């Protein structure tokens, strides 16, 4: 596995891959890799001859009071895990490399409709930061395929829309969420949970499943189902940002006959903000 810290080094390797006529997949990550990320890498391998993973904690997708400085950073362990997965290239840029201008002079990209709702309403600017760094990575790597986790469902929707709107010739592949035995979605932020909080955290998936079975039974009172999910989580000590039932394709508000739904939740347990979702397809 080759490691690149500069854009120049990365681009040389990409040119070489293309010269050999090989296809290329990109897996963008913020590191502190877990089984969920490794699943993205394995999926990428099924789609392309070569796999490049980027590892960069992007400051421009964190709000001023968020966890940018405490976000877990374990680059050595990450590199070892990626080596074991036979990854071809690891891109580890410094901020000056990716963002040569000061924040007030930077170019950003926005995906408005999908970015202001759900997590976007609680994390202003978050999806602008995600869309911008992902677009930069797409331009630098020019992959045929890019792989993202379905756990970050809204992020995946934003990236799909970005690719569609800007006519980027990149296939976006979503990978199902990897879960712990109690259903907790694997996330780098799970490491913030205390020993007391961790056993409670599985309740998030439990609440999603309760809502999913109400939808499977044909209930259409979405607000009531969502309010019940919120109530269950609050009774267990979560502070709920949102518990929402939306259209699977565009995250819009569903009508009663909508067959393709997604239930999304974001809630805090102590200082840990957890997100999760469950897809429900009816009829
Ligand atoms: O999902 C993540 O880890 C990040 O949001 C991403 C896509 C790597 C952009 O920084």
PDB file of C-alpha atoms and ligand atoms in Angstrom:
ATOM      1  CA  UNK A   1       0.000   0.000   0.000  1.00  0.00           C
ATOM      2  CA  UNK A   2       1.342   3.417  -0.995  1.00  0.00           C
ATOM      3  CA  UNK A   3       0.689   6.363   1.303  1.00  0.00           C
ATOM      4  CA  UNK A   4       0.330   9.862  -0.146  1.00  0.00           C
ATOM      5  CA  UNK A   5       0.416  13.055   1.859  1.00  0.00           C
ATOM      6  CA  UNK A   6       0.519  15.356  -1.146  1.00  0.00           C
ATOM      7  CA  UNK A   7      -1.874  15.912  -4.002  1.00  0.00           C
ATOM      8  CA  UNK A   8       1.053  15.593  -6.393  1.00  0.00           C
ATOM      9  CA  UNK A   9       1.947  12.100  -5.129  1.00  0.00           C
ATOM     10  CA  UNK A  10      -1.678  11.006  -5.218  1.00  0.00           C
ATOM     11  CA  UNK A  11      -2.218  12.265  -8.756  1.00  0.00           C
ATOM     12  CA  UNK A  12       0.932  10.547 -10.052  1.00  0.00           C
ATOM     13  CA  UNK A  13      -0.356   7.234  -8.690  1.00  0.00           C
ATOM     14  CA  UNK A  14      -3.802   7.830 -10.215  1.00  0.00           C
ATOM     15  CA  UNK A  15      -2.239   8.570 -13.623  1.00  0.00           C
ATOM     16  CA  UNK A  16      -0.236   5.333 -13.364  1.00  0.00           C
ATOM     17  CA  UNK A  17      -3.367   3.310 -12.495  1.00  0.00           C
ATOM     18  CA  UNK A  18      -5.178   4.804 -15.488  1.00  0.00           C
ATOM     19  CA  UNK A  19      -2.180   4.226 -17.766  1.00  0.00           C
ATOM     20  CA  UNK A  20      -2.473   0.530 -16.943  1.00  0.00           C
ATOM     21  CA  UNK A  21      -6.155   0.655 -17.911  1.00  0.00           C
ATOM     22  CA  UNK A  22      -7.298  -0.261 -14.388  1.00  0.00           C
ATOM     23  CA  UNK A  23     -10.520   0.878 -12.749  1.00  0.00           C
ATOM     24  CA  UNK A  24     -10.422   2.789  -9.490  1.00  0.00           C
ATOM     25  CA  UNK A  25     -12.639   3.001  -6.402  1.00  0.00           C
ATOM     26  CA  UNK A  26     -12.444   5.631  -3.661  1.00  0.00           C
ATOM     27  CA  UNK A  27     -13.494   5.173  -0.038  1.00  0.00           C
ATOM     28  CA  UNK A  28     -13.514   8.551   1.752  1.00  0.00           C
ATOM     29  CA  UNK A  29     -13.190   8.263   5.554  1.00  0.00           C
ATOM     30  CA  UNK A  30     -12.312  10.325   8.606  1.00  0.00           C
ATOM     31  CA  UNK A  31     -10.343   7.431  10.072  1.00  0.00           C
ATOM     32  CA  UNK A  32     -10.584   5.622  13.430  1.00  0.00           C
ATOM     33  CA  UNK A  33     -11.584   2.732  11.217  1.00  0.00           C
ATOM     34  CA  UNK A  34     -13.941  -0.008  12.373  1.00  0.00           C
ATOM     35  CA  UNK A  35     -15.663  -2.984  10.777  1.00  0.00           C
ATOM     36  CA  UNK A  36     -18.143  -0.654   9.020  1.00  0.00           C
ATOM     37  CA  UNK A  37     -15.299   1.076   7.169  1.00  0.00           C
ATOM     38  CA  UNK A  38     -13.650  -2.254   6.325  1.00  0.00           C
ATOM     39  CA  UNK A  39     -16.924  -3.357   4.784  1.00  0.00           C
ATOM     40  CA  UNK A  40     -16.795  -0.239   2.567  1.00  0.00           C
ATOM     41  CA  UNK A  41     -13.272  -1.186   1.506  1.00  0.00           C
ATOM     42  CA  UNK A  42     -14.302  -4.778   0.713  1.00  0.00           C
ATOM     43  CA  UNK A  43     -17.234  -3.501  -1.331  1.00  0.00           C
ATOM     44  CA  UNK A  44     -14.944  -1.079  -3.182  1.00  0.00           C
ATOM     45  CA  UNK A  45     -12.679  -4.001  -4.055  1.00  0.00           C
ATOM     46  CA  UNK A  46     -15.639  -5.787  -5.702  1.00  0.00           C
ATOM     47  CA  UNK A  47     -16.229  -2.780  -7.956  1.00  0.00           C
ATOM     48  CA  UNK A  48     -12.738  -1.850  -9.117  1.00  0.00           C
ATOM     49  CA  UNK A  49      -9.189  -3.119  -9.754  1.00  0.00           C
ATOM     50  CA  UNK A  50      -7.633  -0.565  -7.396  1.00  0.00           C
ATOM     51  CA  UNK A  51      -8.878   0.945  -4.140  1.00  0.00           C
ATOM     52  CA  UNK A  52      -7.778   4.256  -2.661  1.00  0.00           C
ATOM     53  CA  UNK A  53      -8.898   5.208   0.857  1.00  0.00           C
ATOM     54  CA  UNK A  54      -8.737   8.807   2.044  1.00  0.00           C
ATOM     55  CA  UNK A  55      -8.327   9.540   5.717  1.00  0.00           C
ATOM     56  CA  UNK A  56      -8.959  13.135   6.656  1.00  0.00           C
ATOM     57  CA  UNK A  57     -10.842  14.698   9.567  1.00  0.00           C
ATOM     58  CA  UNK A  58     -12.426  17.564   7.672  1.00  0.00           C
ATOM     59  CA  UNK A  59     -12.685  20.654   9.917  1.00  0.00           C
ATOM     60  CA  UNK A  60     -15.251  22.315   7.644  1.00  0.00           C
ATOM     61  CA  UNK A  61     -18.003  19.825   8.409  1.00  0.00           C
ATOM     62  CA  UNK A  62     -17.833  20.399  12.187  1.00  0.00           C
ATOM     63  CA  UNK A  63     -19.691  23.226  13.900  1.00  0.00           C
ATOM     64  CA  UNK A  64     -17.781  25.515  16.323  1.00  0.00           C
ATOM     65  CA  UNK A  65     -19.124  23.674  19.404  1.00  0.00           C
ATOM     66  CA  UNK A  66     -18.693  20.186  17.915  1.00  0.00           C
ATOM     67  CA  UNK A  67     -16.084  17.492  18.421  1.00  0.00           C
ATOM     68  CA  UNK A  68     -13.479  18.337  15.753  1.00  0.00           C
ATOM     69  CA  UNK A  69     -10.584  18.555  18.218  1.00  0.00           C
ATOM     70  CA  UNK A  70     -11.583  15.453  20.196  1.00  0.00           C
ATOM     71  CA  UNK A  71     -12.541  13.341  17.155  1.00  0.00           C
ATOM     72  CA  UNK A  72     -10.567  10.083  17.544  1.00  0.00           C
ATOM     73  CA  UNK A  73      -7.437   9.983  15.384  1.00  0.00           C
ATOM     74  CA  UNK A  74      -5.636   6.639  15.024  1.00  0.00           C
ATOM     75  CA  UNK A  75      -3.735   6.865  11.720  1.00  0.00           C
ATOM     76  CA  UNK A  76      -1.173   4.124  12.494  1.00  0.00           C
ATOM     77  CA  UNK A  77      -3.809   1.532  13.439  1.00  0.00           C
ATOM     78  CA  UNK A  78      -5.899   2.631  10.435  1.00  0.00           C
ATOM     79  CA  UNK A  79      -2.979   2.159   8.047  1.00  0.00           C
ATOM     80  CA  UNK A  80      -2.341  -1.338   9.448  1.00  0.00           C
ATOM     81  CA  UNK A  81      -6.005  -2.297   9.029  1.00  0.00           C
ATOM     82  CA  UNK A  82      -6.006  -1.028   5.427  1.00  0.00           C
ATOM     83  CA  UNK A  83      -2.796  -2.896   4.648  1.00  0.00           C
ATOM     84  CA  UNK A  84      -4.488  -6.097   5.854  1.00  0.00           C
ATOM     85  CA  UNK A  85      -7.366  -5.341   3.455  1.00  0.00           C
ATOM     86  CA  UNK A  86      -4.913  -5.006   0.535  1.00  0.00           C
ATOM     87  CA  UNK A  87      -5.817  -1.398  -0.102  1.00  0.00           C
ATOM     88  CA  UNK A  88      -3.656   0.064  -2.870  1.00  0.00           C
ATOM     89  CA  UNK A  89      -3.390   3.686  -1.786  1.00  0.00           C
ATOM     90  CA  UNK A  90      -3.954   5.737   1.358  1.00  0.00           C
ATOM     91  CA  UNK A  91      -4.393   9.501   0.965  1.00  0.00           C
ATOM     92  CA  UNK A  92      -3.579  11.375   4.183  1.00  0.00           C
ATOM     93  CA  UNK A  93      -3.641  15.068   3.297  1.00  0.00           C
ATOM     94  CA  UNK A  94      -2.891  17.935   5.655  1.00  0.00           C
ATOM     95  CA  UNK A  95      -5.423  20.757   5.774  1.00  0.00           C
ATOM     96  CA  UNK A  96      -3.057  23.195   3.972  1.00  0.00           C
ATOM     97  CA  UNK A  97      -2.817  20.680   1.142  1.00  0.00           C
ATOM     98  CA  UNK A  98      -6.572  20.362   0.616  1.00  0.00           C
ATOM     99  CA  UNK A  99      -7.529  23.937   1.500  1.00  0.00           C
ATOM    100  CA  UNK A 100      -4.796  26.316   0.348  1.00  0.00           C
ATOM    101  CA  UNK A 101      -6.883  29.438   1.077  1.00  0.00           C
ATOM    102  CA  UNK A 102      -8.132  30.817   4.394  1.00  0.00           C
ATOM    103  CA  UNK A 103     -11.774  29.953   5.227  1.00  0.00           C
ATOM    104  CA  UNK A 104     -13.135  33.355   4.198  1.00  0.00           C
ATOM    105  CA  UNK A 105     -11.682  32.936   0.691  1.00  0.00           C
ATOM    106  CA  UNK A 106     -12.607  29.296   0.136  1.00  0.00           C
ATOM    107  CA  UNK A 107     -14.889  27.925  -2.537  1.00  0.00           C
ATOM    108  CA  UNK A 108     -17.667  25.756  -1.116  1.00  0.00           C
ATOM    109  CA  UNK A 109     -20.309  23.658  -2.815  1.00  0.00           C
ATOM    110  CA  UNK A 110     -23.892  23.482  -1.539  1.00  0.00           C
ATOM    111  CA  UNK A 111     -26.623  20.898  -2.092  1.00  0.00           C
ATOM    112  CA  UNK A 112     -29.418  23.040  -0.713  1.00  0.00           C
ATOM    113  CA  UNK A 113     -32.699  21.121  -0.531  1.00  0.00           C
ATOM    114  CA  UNK A 114     -31.272  18.001   1.074  1.00  0.00           C
ATOM    115  CA  UNK A 115     -28.831  19.750   3.387  1.00  0.00           C
ATOM    116  CA  UNK A 116     -31.094  21.929   5.500  1.00  0.00           C
ATOM    117  CA  UNK A 117     -33.357  19.284   6.970  1.00  0.00           C
ATOM    118  CA  UNK A 118     -32.820  16.551   9.633  1.00  0.00           C
ATOM    119  CA  UNK A 119     -29.105  16.632  10.648  1.00  0.00           C
ATOM    120  CA  UNK A 120     -28.632  19.786   8.569  1.00  0.00           C
ATOM    121  CA  UNK A 121     -31.122  21.643  10.749  1.00  0.00           C
ATOM    122  CA  UNK A 122     -29.098  20.756  13.868  1.00  0.00           C
ATOM    123  CA  UNK A 123     -25.655  21.045  12.288  1.00  0.00           C
ATOM    124  CA  UNK A 124     -25.729  24.165  10.076  1.00  0.00           C
ATOM    125  CA  UNK A 125     -23.017  24.044   7.404  1.00  0.00           C
ATOM    126  CA  UNK A 126     -22.289  20.349   8.009  1.00  0.00           C
ATOM    127  CA  UNK A 127     -23.381  19.089   4.603  1.00  0.00           C
ATOM    128  CA  UNK A 128     -21.773  22.049   2.851  1.00  0.00           C
ATOM    129  CA  UNK A 129     -18.501  20.898   4.434  1.00  0.00           C
ATOM    130  CA  UNK A 130     -19.118  17.266   3.478  1.00  0.00           C
ATOM    131  CA  UNK A 131     -20.114  18.087  -0.113  1.00  0.00           C
ATOM    132  CA  UNK A 132     -17.068  20.340  -0.548  1.00  0.00           C
ATOM    133  CA  UNK A 133     -14.482  17.866   0.718  1.00  0.00           C
ATOM    134  CA  UNK A 134     -16.066  14.959  -1.155  1.00  0.00           C
ATOM    135  CA  UNK A 135     -16.110  16.957  -4.397  1.00  0.00           C
ATOM    136  CA  UNK A 136     -12.422  17.834  -3.888  1.00  0.00           C
ATOM    137  CA  UNK A 137     -11.607  14.151  -3.344  1.00  0.00           C
ATOM    138  CA  UNK A 138     -13.608  13.190  -6.430  1.00  0.00           C
ATOM    139  CA  UNK A 139     -11.646  15.670  -8.542  1.00  0.00           C
ATOM    140  CA  UNK A 140      -8.300  14.555  -7.133  1.00  0.00           C
ATOM    141  CA  UNK A 141      -8.867  10.804  -7.429  1.00  0.00           C
ATOM    142  CA  UNK A 142     -11.306  10.757 -10.373  1.00  0.00           C
ATOM    143  CA  UNK A 143     -12.638   7.372  -9.279  1.00  0.00           C
ATOM    144  CA  UNK A 144     -15.055   5.239 -11.300  1.00  0.00           C
ATOM    145  CA  UNK A 145     -16.804   4.292  -8.081  1.00  0.00           C
ATOM    146  CA  UNK A 146     -17.037   5.838  -4.612  1.00  0.00           C
ATOM    147  CA  UNK A 147     -18.323   3.912  -1.628  1.00  0.00           C
ATOM    148  CA  UNK A 148     -20.167   5.303   1.415  1.00  0.00           C
ATOM    149  CA  UNK A 149     -22.033   3.812   4.372  1.00  0.00           C
ATOM    150  CA  UNK A 150     -25.839   3.845   4.549  1.00  0.00           C
ATOM    151  CA  UNK A 151     -25.543   4.679   8.245  1.00  0.00           C
ATOM    152  CA  UNK A 152     -24.993   8.280   7.166  1.00  0.00           C
ATOM    153  CA  UNK A 153     -28.147   8.111   5.099  1.00  0.00           C
ATOM    154  CA  UNK A 154     -28.620  11.842   4.595  1.00  0.00           C
ATOM    155  CA  UNK A 155     -24.942  12.246   3.684  1.00  0.00           C
ATOM    156  CA  UNK A 156     -25.336   9.529   1.052  1.00  0.00           C
ATOM    157  CA  UNK A 157     -28.419  11.309  -0.348  1.00  0.00           C
ATOM    158  CA  UNK A 158     -26.501  14.619  -0.484  1.00  0.00           C
ATOM    159  CA  UNK A 159     -23.566  12.986  -2.291  1.00  0.00           C
ATOM    160  CA  UNK A 160     -25.828  11.220  -4.801  1.00  0.00           C
ATOM    161  CA  UNK A 161     -27.514  14.558  -5.537  1.00  0.00           C
ATOM    162  CA  UNK A 162     -24.142  16.309  -5.883  1.00  0.00           C
ATOM    163  CA  UNK A 163     -23.006  13.723  -8.416  1.00  0.00           C
ATOM    164  CA  UNK A 164     -26.293  13.946 -10.324  1.00  0.00           C
ATOM    165  CA  UNK A 165     -26.459  17.750 -10.373  1.00  0.00           C
ATOM    166  CA  UNK A 166     -22.815  18.221 -11.390  1.00  0.00           C
ATOM    167  CA  UNK A 167     -22.916  15.364 -13.943  1.00  0.00           C
ATOM    168  CA  UNK A 168     -19.938  13.631 -12.336  1.00  0.00           C
ATOM    169  CA  UNK A 169     -19.114  10.302 -14.036  1.00  0.00           C
ATOM    170  CA  UNK A 170     -18.843   8.452 -10.724  1.00  0.00           C
ATOM    171  CA  UNK A 171     -20.971   5.571  -9.505  1.00  0.00           C
ATOM    172  CA  UNK A 172     -21.978   5.993  -5.876  1.00  0.00           C
ATOM    173  CA  UNK A 173     -22.354   2.727  -3.980  1.00  0.00           C
ATOM    174  CA  UNK A 174     -24.074   2.618  -0.580  1.00  0.00           C
ATOM    175  CA  UNK A 175     -23.182  -0.162   1.859  1.00  0.00           C
ATOM    176  CA  UNK A 176     -25.610  -1.430   4.537  1.00  0.00           C
ATOM    177  CA  UNK A 177     -24.867  -0.455   8.125  1.00  0.00           C
ATOM    178  CA  UNK A 178     -22.704  -2.825  10.174  1.00  0.00           C
ATOM    179  CA  UNK A 179     -24.121  -3.317  13.675  1.00  0.00           C
ATOM    180  CA  UNK A 180     -22.998  -4.543  17.077  1.00  0.00           C
ATOM    181  CA  UNK A 181     -24.794  -7.564  18.608  1.00  0.00           C
ATOM    182  CA  UNK A 182     -27.383  -5.288  20.262  1.00  0.00           C
ATOM    183  CA  UNK A 183     -28.054  -3.441  17.014  1.00  0.00           C
ATOM    184  CA  UNK A 184     -25.961  -0.330  17.707  1.00  0.00           C
ATOM    185  CA  UNK A 185     -24.633   0.945  14.382  1.00  0.00           C
ATOM    186  CA  UNK A 186     -20.836   0.868  14.197  1.00  0.00           C
ATOM    187  CA  UNK A 187     -19.468   4.414  14.359  1.00  0.00           C
ATOM    188  CA  UNK A 188     -16.159   6.041  15.243  1.00  0.00           C
ATOM    189  CA  UNK A 189     -18.077   8.132  17.771  1.00  0.00           C
ATOM    190  CA  UNK A 190     -19.222   5.030  19.716  1.00  0.00           C
ATOM    191  CA  UNK A 191     -15.853   5.252  21.475  1.00  0.00           C
ATOM    192  CA  UNK A 192     -17.192   8.340  23.320  1.00  0.00           C
ATOM    193  CA  UNK A 193     -19.856   6.231  25.094  1.00  0.00           C
ATOM    194  CA  UNK A 194     -19.169   5.535  28.772  1.00  0.00           C
ATOM    195  CA  UNK A 195     -19.515   2.043  30.275  1.00  0.00           C
ATOM    196  CA  UNK A 196     -22.909   3.088  31.643  1.00  0.00           C
ATOM    197  CA  UNK A 197     -24.114   4.608  28.372  1.00  0.00           C
ATOM    198  CA  UNK A 198     -22.973   1.818  26.038  1.00  0.00           C
ATOM    199  CA  UNK A 199     -25.614  -0.779  27.093  1.00  0.00           C
ATOM    200  CA  UNK A 200     -28.335   1.874  26.674  1.00  0.00           C
ATOM    201  CA  UNK A 201     -27.261   2.804  23.156  1.00  0.00           C
ATOM    202  CA  UNK A 202     -28.835  -0.285  21.529  1.00  0.00           C
ATOM    203  CA  UNK A 203     -32.243   1.265  22.309  1.00  0.00           C
ATOM    204  CA  UNK A 204     -31.813   3.466  19.250  1.00  0.00           C
ATOM    205  CA  UNK A 205     -32.068   0.476  16.910  1.00  0.00           C
ATOM    206  CA  UNK A 206     -34.881  -0.942  19.070  1.00  0.00           C
ATOM    207  CA  UNK A 207     -36.912   2.263  18.604  1.00  0.00           C
ATOM    208  CA  UNK A 208     -36.297   2.208  14.842  1.00  0.00           C
ATOM    209  CA  UNK A 209     -37.511  -1.385  14.693  1.00  0.00           C
ATOM    210  CA  UNK A 210     -40.673  -0.549  16.660  1.00  0.00           C
ATOM    211  CA  UNK A 211     -41.463   2.240  14.210  1.00  0.00           C
ATOM    212  CA  UNK A 212     -40.667  -0.044  11.247  1.00  0.00           C
ATOM    213  CA  UNK A 213     -43.095  -2.695  12.470  1.00  0.00           C
ATOM    214  CA  UNK A 214     -45.846  -0.062  12.856  1.00  0.00           C
ATOM    215  CA  UNK A 215     -45.231   0.945   9.222  1.00  0.00           C
ATOM    216  CA  UNK A 216     -45.149  -2.712   8.139  1.00  0.00           C
ATOM    217  CA  UNK A 217     -48.582  -3.149   9.769  1.00  0.00           C
ATOM    218  CA  UNK A 218     -49.813  -0.451   7.366  1.00  0.00           C
ATOM    219  CA  UNK A 219     -50.084   2.414   9.858  1.00  0.00           C
ATOM    220  CA  UNK A 220     -49.737   5.814   8.207  1.00  0.00           C
ATOM    221  CA  UNK A 221     -49.902   8.175  11.197  1.00  0.00           C
ATOM    222  CA  UNK A 222     -46.232   9.039  10.719  1.00  0.00           C
ATOM    223  CA  UNK A 223     -46.189  11.844  13.260  1.00  0.00           C
ATOM    224  CA  UNK A 224     -47.626   9.579  15.966  1.00  0.00           C
ATOM    225  CA  UNK A 225     -45.217   6.759  15.186  1.00  0.00           C
ATOM    226  CA  UNK A 226     -42.283   9.188  15.256  1.00  0.00           C
ATOM    227  CA  UNK A 227     -43.524  10.804  18.482  1.00  0.00           C
ATOM    228  CA  UNK A 228     -43.672   7.352  20.106  1.00  0.00           C
ATOM    229  CA  UNK A 229     -40.085   6.621  19.004  1.00  0.00           C
ATOM    230  CA  UNK A 230     -38.926   9.940  20.436  1.00  0.00           C
ATOM    231  CA  UNK A 231     -40.816   9.298  23.680  1.00  0.00           C
ATOM    232  CA  UNK A 232     -39.292   5.812  24.152  1.00  0.00           C
ATOM    233  CA  UNK A 233     -35.785   7.193  23.651  1.00  0.00           C
ATOM    234  CA  UNK A 234     -36.332  10.170  25.947  1.00  0.00           C
ATOM    235  CA  UNK A 235     -37.624   7.827  28.656  1.00  0.00           C
ATOM    236  CA  UNK A 236     -34.271   5.980  28.426  1.00  0.00           C
ATOM    237  CA  UNK A 237     -32.247   9.157  28.848  1.00  0.00           C
ATOM    238  CA  UNK A 238     -31.586  10.179  25.216  1.00  0.00           C
ATOM    239  CA  UNK A 239     -31.875  13.789  24.121  1.00  0.00           C
ATOM    240  CA  UNK A 240     -33.510  13.417  20.719  1.00  0.00           C
ATOM    241  CA  UNK A 241     -32.702  15.875  17.896  1.00  0.00           C
ATOM    242  CA  UNK A 242     -35.194  14.230  15.547  1.00  0.00           C
ATOM    243  CA  UNK A 243     -37.057  10.982  14.958  1.00  0.00           C
ATOM    244  CA  UNK A 244     -38.564  11.223  11.492  1.00  0.00           C
ATOM    245  CA  UNK A 245     -40.206   9.166   8.774  1.00  0.00           C
ATOM    246  CA  UNK A 246     -39.305  10.379   5.288  1.00  0.00           C
ATOM    247  CA  UNK A 247     -39.466   9.347   1.615  1.00  0.00           C
ATOM    248  CA  UNK A 248     -36.583   7.031   0.810  1.00  0.00           C
ATOM    249  CA  UNK A 249     -35.649   8.734  -2.452  1.00  0.00           C
ATOM    250  CA  UNK A 250     -35.557  12.436  -1.593  1.00  0.00           C
ATOM    251  CA  UNK A 251     -36.083  12.629   2.187  1.00  0.00           C
ATOM    252  CA  UNK A 252     -39.326  14.530   1.542  1.00  0.00           C
ATOM    253  CA  UNK A 253     -42.420  14.297   3.740  1.00  0.00           C
ATOM    254  CA  UNK A 254     -44.240  11.111   2.691  1.00  0.00           C
ATOM    255  CA  UNK A 255     -47.884  10.827   1.732  1.00  0.00           C
ATOM    256  CA  UNK A 256     -49.948   7.984   3.280  1.00  0.00           C
ATOM    257  CA  UNK A 257     -49.517   5.725   0.215  1.00  0.00           C
ATOM    258  CA  UNK A 258     -45.731   6.197  -0.096  1.00  0.00           C
ATOM    259  CA  UNK A 259     -44.253   2.674  -0.330  1.00  0.00           C
ATOM    260  CA  UNK A 260     -40.547   3.588   0.025  1.00  0.00           C
ATOM    261  CA  UNK A 261     -39.765   5.034   3.416  1.00  0.00           C
ATOM    262  CA  UNK A 262     -36.814   5.597   5.681  1.00  0.00           C
ATOM    263  CA  UNK A 263     -36.952   6.179   9.427  1.00  0.00           C
ATOM    264  CA  UNK A 264     -34.136   8.422  10.633  1.00  0.00           C
ATOM    265  CA  UNK A 265     -33.033   9.291  14.129  1.00  0.00           C
ATOM    266  CA  UNK A 266     -30.384  11.486  15.752  1.00  0.00           C
ATOM    267  CA  UNK A 267     -30.088  11.507  19.530  1.00  0.00           C
ATOM    268  CA  UNK A 268     -27.550  12.297  22.180  1.00  0.00           C
ATOM    269  CA  UNK A 269     -26.550  10.004  24.998  1.00  0.00           C
ATOM    270  CA  UNK A 270     -24.433  12.130  27.305  1.00  0.00           C
ATOM    271  CA  UNK A 271     -21.921  13.849  25.015  1.00  0.00           C
ATOM    272  CA  UNK A 272     -22.267  11.319  22.199  1.00  0.00           C
ATOM    273  CA  UNK A 273     -24.474  12.187  19.247  1.00  0.00           C
ATOM    274  CA  UNK A 274     -25.650   9.003  17.560  1.00  0.00           C
ATOM    275  CA  UNK A 275     -27.456   8.706  14.228  1.00  0.00           C
ATOM    276  CA  UNK A 276     -29.138   5.717  12.657  1.00  0.00           C
ATOM    277  CA  UNK A 277     -31.842   4.800  10.158  1.00  0.00           C
ATOM    278  CA  UNK A 278     -33.931   1.937   8.876  1.00  0.00           C
ATOM    279  CA  UNK A 279     -35.395   1.519   5.401  1.00  0.00           C
ATOM    280  CA  UNK A 280     -38.990   0.276   5.124  1.00  0.00           C
ATOM    281  CA  UNK A 281     -40.450  -0.734   1.758  1.00  0.00           C
ATOM    282  CA  UNK A 282     -44.169  -1.537   1.806  1.00  0.00           C
ATOM    283  CA  UNK A 283     -46.527  -3.323  -0.577  1.00  0.00           C
TER     284      UNK A 283
HETATM  285  O1  LIG B   1     -18.580   9.941   6.475  1.00  0.00           O
HETATM  286  C1  LIG B   1     -17.476  10.471   6.710  1.00  0.00           C
HETATM  287  O2  LIG B   1     -16.594   9.865   7.315  1.00  0.00           O
HETATM  288  C2  LIG B   1     -17.209  11.893   6.236  1.00  0.00           C
HETATM  289  O3  LIG B   1     -18.341  12.672   6.335  1.00  0.00           O
HETATM  290  C3  LIG B   1     -16.630  11.947   4.810  1.00  0.00           C
HETATM  291  C4  LIG B   1     -17.587  11.392   3.766  1.00  0.00           C
HETATM  292  C5  LIG B   1     -15.318  11.163   4.749  1.00  0.00           C
HETATM  293  C6  LIG B   1     -16.331  13.407   4.429  1.00  0.00           C
HETATM  294  O4  LIG B   1     -15.427  13.991   5.324  1.00  0.00           O
END
